[in-house]
mmCIF file of the C-alpha atoms, coordinates in Angstrom:
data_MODEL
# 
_entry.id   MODEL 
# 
loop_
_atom_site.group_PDB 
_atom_site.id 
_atom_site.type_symbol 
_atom_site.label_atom_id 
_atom_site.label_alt_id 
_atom_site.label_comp_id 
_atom_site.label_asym_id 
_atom_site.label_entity_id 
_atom_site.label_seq_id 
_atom_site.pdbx_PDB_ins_code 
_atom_site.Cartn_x 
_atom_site.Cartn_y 
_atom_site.Cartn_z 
_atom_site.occupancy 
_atom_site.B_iso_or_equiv 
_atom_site.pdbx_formal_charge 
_atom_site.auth_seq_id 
_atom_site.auth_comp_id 
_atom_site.auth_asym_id 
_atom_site.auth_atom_id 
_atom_site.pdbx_PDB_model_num 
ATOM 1  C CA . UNK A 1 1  ? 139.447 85.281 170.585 1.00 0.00 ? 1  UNK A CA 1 
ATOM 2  C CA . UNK A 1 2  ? 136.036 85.255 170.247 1.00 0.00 ? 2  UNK A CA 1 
ATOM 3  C CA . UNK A 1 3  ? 133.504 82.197 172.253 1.00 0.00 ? 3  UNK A CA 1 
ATOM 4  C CA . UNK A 1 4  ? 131.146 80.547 169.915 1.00 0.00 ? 4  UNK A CA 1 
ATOM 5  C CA . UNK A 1 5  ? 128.376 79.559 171.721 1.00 0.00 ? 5  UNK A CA 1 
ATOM 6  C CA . UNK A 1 6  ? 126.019 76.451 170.540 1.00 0.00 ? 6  UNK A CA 1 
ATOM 7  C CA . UNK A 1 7  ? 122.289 77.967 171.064 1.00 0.00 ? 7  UNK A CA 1 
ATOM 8  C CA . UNK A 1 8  ? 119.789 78.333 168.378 1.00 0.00 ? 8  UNK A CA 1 
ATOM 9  C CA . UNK A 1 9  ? 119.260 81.255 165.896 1.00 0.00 ? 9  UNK A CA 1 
ATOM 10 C CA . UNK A 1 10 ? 116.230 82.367 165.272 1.00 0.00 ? 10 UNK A CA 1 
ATOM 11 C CA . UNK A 1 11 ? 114.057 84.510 167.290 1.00 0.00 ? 11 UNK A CA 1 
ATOM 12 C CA . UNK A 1 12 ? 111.340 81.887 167.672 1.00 0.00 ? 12 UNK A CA 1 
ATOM 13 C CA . UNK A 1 13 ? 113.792 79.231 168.837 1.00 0.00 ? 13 UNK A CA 1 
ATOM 14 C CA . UNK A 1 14 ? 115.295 81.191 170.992 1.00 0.00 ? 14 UNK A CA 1 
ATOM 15 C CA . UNK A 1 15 ? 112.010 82.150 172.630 1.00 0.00 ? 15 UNK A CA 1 
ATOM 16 C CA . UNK A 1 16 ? 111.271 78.421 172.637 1.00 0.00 ? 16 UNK A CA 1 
ATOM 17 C CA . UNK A 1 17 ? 114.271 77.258 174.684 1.00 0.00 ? 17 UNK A CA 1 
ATOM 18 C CA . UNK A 1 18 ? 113.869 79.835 177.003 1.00 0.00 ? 18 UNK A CA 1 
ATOM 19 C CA . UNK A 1 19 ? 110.825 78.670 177.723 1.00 0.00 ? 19 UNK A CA 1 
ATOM 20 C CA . UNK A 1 20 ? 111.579 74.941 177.754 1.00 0.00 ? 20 UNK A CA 1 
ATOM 21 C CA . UNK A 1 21 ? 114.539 76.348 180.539 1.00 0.00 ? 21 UNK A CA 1 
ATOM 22 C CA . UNK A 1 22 ? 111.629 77.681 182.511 1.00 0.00 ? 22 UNK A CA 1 
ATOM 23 C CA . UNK A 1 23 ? 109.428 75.252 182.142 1.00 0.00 ? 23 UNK A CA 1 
ATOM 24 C CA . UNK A 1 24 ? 111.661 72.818 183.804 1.00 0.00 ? 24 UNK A CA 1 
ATOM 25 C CA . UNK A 1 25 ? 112.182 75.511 186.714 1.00 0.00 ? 25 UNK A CA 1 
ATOM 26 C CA . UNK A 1 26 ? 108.563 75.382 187.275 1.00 0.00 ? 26 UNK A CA 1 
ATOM 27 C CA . UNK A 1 27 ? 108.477 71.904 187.565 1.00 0.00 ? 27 UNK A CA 1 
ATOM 28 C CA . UNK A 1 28 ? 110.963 71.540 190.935 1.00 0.00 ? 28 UNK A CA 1 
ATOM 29 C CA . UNK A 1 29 ? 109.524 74.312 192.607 1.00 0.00 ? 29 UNK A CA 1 
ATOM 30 C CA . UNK A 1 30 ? 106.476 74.577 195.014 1.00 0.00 ? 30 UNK A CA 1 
ATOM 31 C CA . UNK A 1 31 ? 103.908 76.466 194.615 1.00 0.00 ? 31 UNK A CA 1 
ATOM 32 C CA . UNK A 1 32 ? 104.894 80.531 195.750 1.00 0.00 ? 32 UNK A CA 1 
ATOM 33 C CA . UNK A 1 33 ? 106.411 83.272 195.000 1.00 0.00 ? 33 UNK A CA 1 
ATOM 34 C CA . UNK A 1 34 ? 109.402 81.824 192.972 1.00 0.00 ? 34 UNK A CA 1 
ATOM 35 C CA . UNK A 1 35 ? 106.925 79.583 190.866 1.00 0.00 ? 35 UNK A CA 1 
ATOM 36 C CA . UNK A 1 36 ? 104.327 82.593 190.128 1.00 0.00 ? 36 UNK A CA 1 
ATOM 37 C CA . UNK A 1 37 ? 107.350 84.707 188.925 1.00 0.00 ? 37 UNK A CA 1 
ATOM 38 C CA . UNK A 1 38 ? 108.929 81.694 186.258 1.00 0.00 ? 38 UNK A CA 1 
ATOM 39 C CA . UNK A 1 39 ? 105.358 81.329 185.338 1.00 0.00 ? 39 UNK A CA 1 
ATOM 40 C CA . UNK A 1 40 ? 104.776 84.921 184.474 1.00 0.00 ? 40 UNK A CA 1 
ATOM 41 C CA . UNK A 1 41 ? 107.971 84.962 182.624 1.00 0.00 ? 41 UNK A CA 1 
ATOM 42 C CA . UNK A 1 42 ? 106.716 81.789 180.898 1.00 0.00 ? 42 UNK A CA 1 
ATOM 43 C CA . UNK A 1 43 ? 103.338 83.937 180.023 1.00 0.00 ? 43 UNK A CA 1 
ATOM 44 C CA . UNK A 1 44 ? 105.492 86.959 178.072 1.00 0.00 ? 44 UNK A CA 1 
ATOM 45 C CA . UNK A 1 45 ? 107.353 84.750 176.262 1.00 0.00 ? 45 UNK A CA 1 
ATOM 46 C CA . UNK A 1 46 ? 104.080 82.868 174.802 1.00 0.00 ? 46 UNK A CA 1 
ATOM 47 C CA . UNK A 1 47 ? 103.060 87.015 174.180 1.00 0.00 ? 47 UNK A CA 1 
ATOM 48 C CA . UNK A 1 48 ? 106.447 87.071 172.004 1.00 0.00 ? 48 UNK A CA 1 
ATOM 49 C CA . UNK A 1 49 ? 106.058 84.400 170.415 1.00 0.00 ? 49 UNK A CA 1 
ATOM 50 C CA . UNK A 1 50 ? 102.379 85.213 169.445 1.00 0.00 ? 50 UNK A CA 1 
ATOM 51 C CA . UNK A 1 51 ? 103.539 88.699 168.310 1.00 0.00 ? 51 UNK A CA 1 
ATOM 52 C CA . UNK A 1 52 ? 106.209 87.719 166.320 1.00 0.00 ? 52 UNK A CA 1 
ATOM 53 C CA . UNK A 1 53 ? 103.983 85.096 164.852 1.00 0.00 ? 53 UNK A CA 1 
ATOM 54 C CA . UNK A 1 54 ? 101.520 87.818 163.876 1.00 0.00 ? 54 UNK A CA 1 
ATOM 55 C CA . UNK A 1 55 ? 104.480 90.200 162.930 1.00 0.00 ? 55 UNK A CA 1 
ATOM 56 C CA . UNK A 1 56 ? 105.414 87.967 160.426 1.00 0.00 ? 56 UNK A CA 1 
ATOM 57 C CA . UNK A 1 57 ? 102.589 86.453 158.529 1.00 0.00 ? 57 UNK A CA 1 
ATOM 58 C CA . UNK A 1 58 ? 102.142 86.857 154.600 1.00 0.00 ? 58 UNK A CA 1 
ATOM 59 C CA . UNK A 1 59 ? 98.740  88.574 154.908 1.00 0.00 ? 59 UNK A CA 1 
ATOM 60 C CA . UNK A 1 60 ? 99.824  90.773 158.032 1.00 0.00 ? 60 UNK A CA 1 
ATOM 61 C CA . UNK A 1 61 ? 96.546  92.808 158.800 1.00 0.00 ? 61 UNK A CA 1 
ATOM 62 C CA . UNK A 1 62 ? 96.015  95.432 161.774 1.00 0.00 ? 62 UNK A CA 1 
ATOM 63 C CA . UNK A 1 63 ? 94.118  94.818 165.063 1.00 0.00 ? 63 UNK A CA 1 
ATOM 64 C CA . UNK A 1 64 ? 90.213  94.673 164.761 1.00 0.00 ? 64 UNK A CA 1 
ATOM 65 C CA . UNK A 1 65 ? 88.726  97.254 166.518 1.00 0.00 ? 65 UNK A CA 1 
ATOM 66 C CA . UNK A 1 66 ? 86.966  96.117 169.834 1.00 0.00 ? 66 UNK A CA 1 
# 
């Protein structure tokens, strides 16, 4: 028998409450090594969701140059 487990669907959403999870980490630790870890964490999961933002769009275009 199979578990159904209540969390959200999509790939955004579940980016989302990951970072909502994290966020609230954060915010009962002191600053160190813990904290700066959570926080990078919190920092690739903005990436994602940027990525998959851009991944997605109508008008999908490449990178400019630099």
């Amino acid at each position: 028998m199979q578990r159904r487990r209540s969390v959200p669907h999509t790939f955004e959403e579940n980016i989302a409450a990951e970072k909502a999870k994290l966020e609230a980490q954060v915010a009962q630790l002191k600053p160190g090594p813990q904290m700066d870890g959570l926080l990078k964490k919190i920092r690739q999961l903005e990436t994602a969701s940027h990525m998959n933002e851009w991944l997605s769009s109508p008008g999908l275009q490449p990178p400019e140059p630099a």
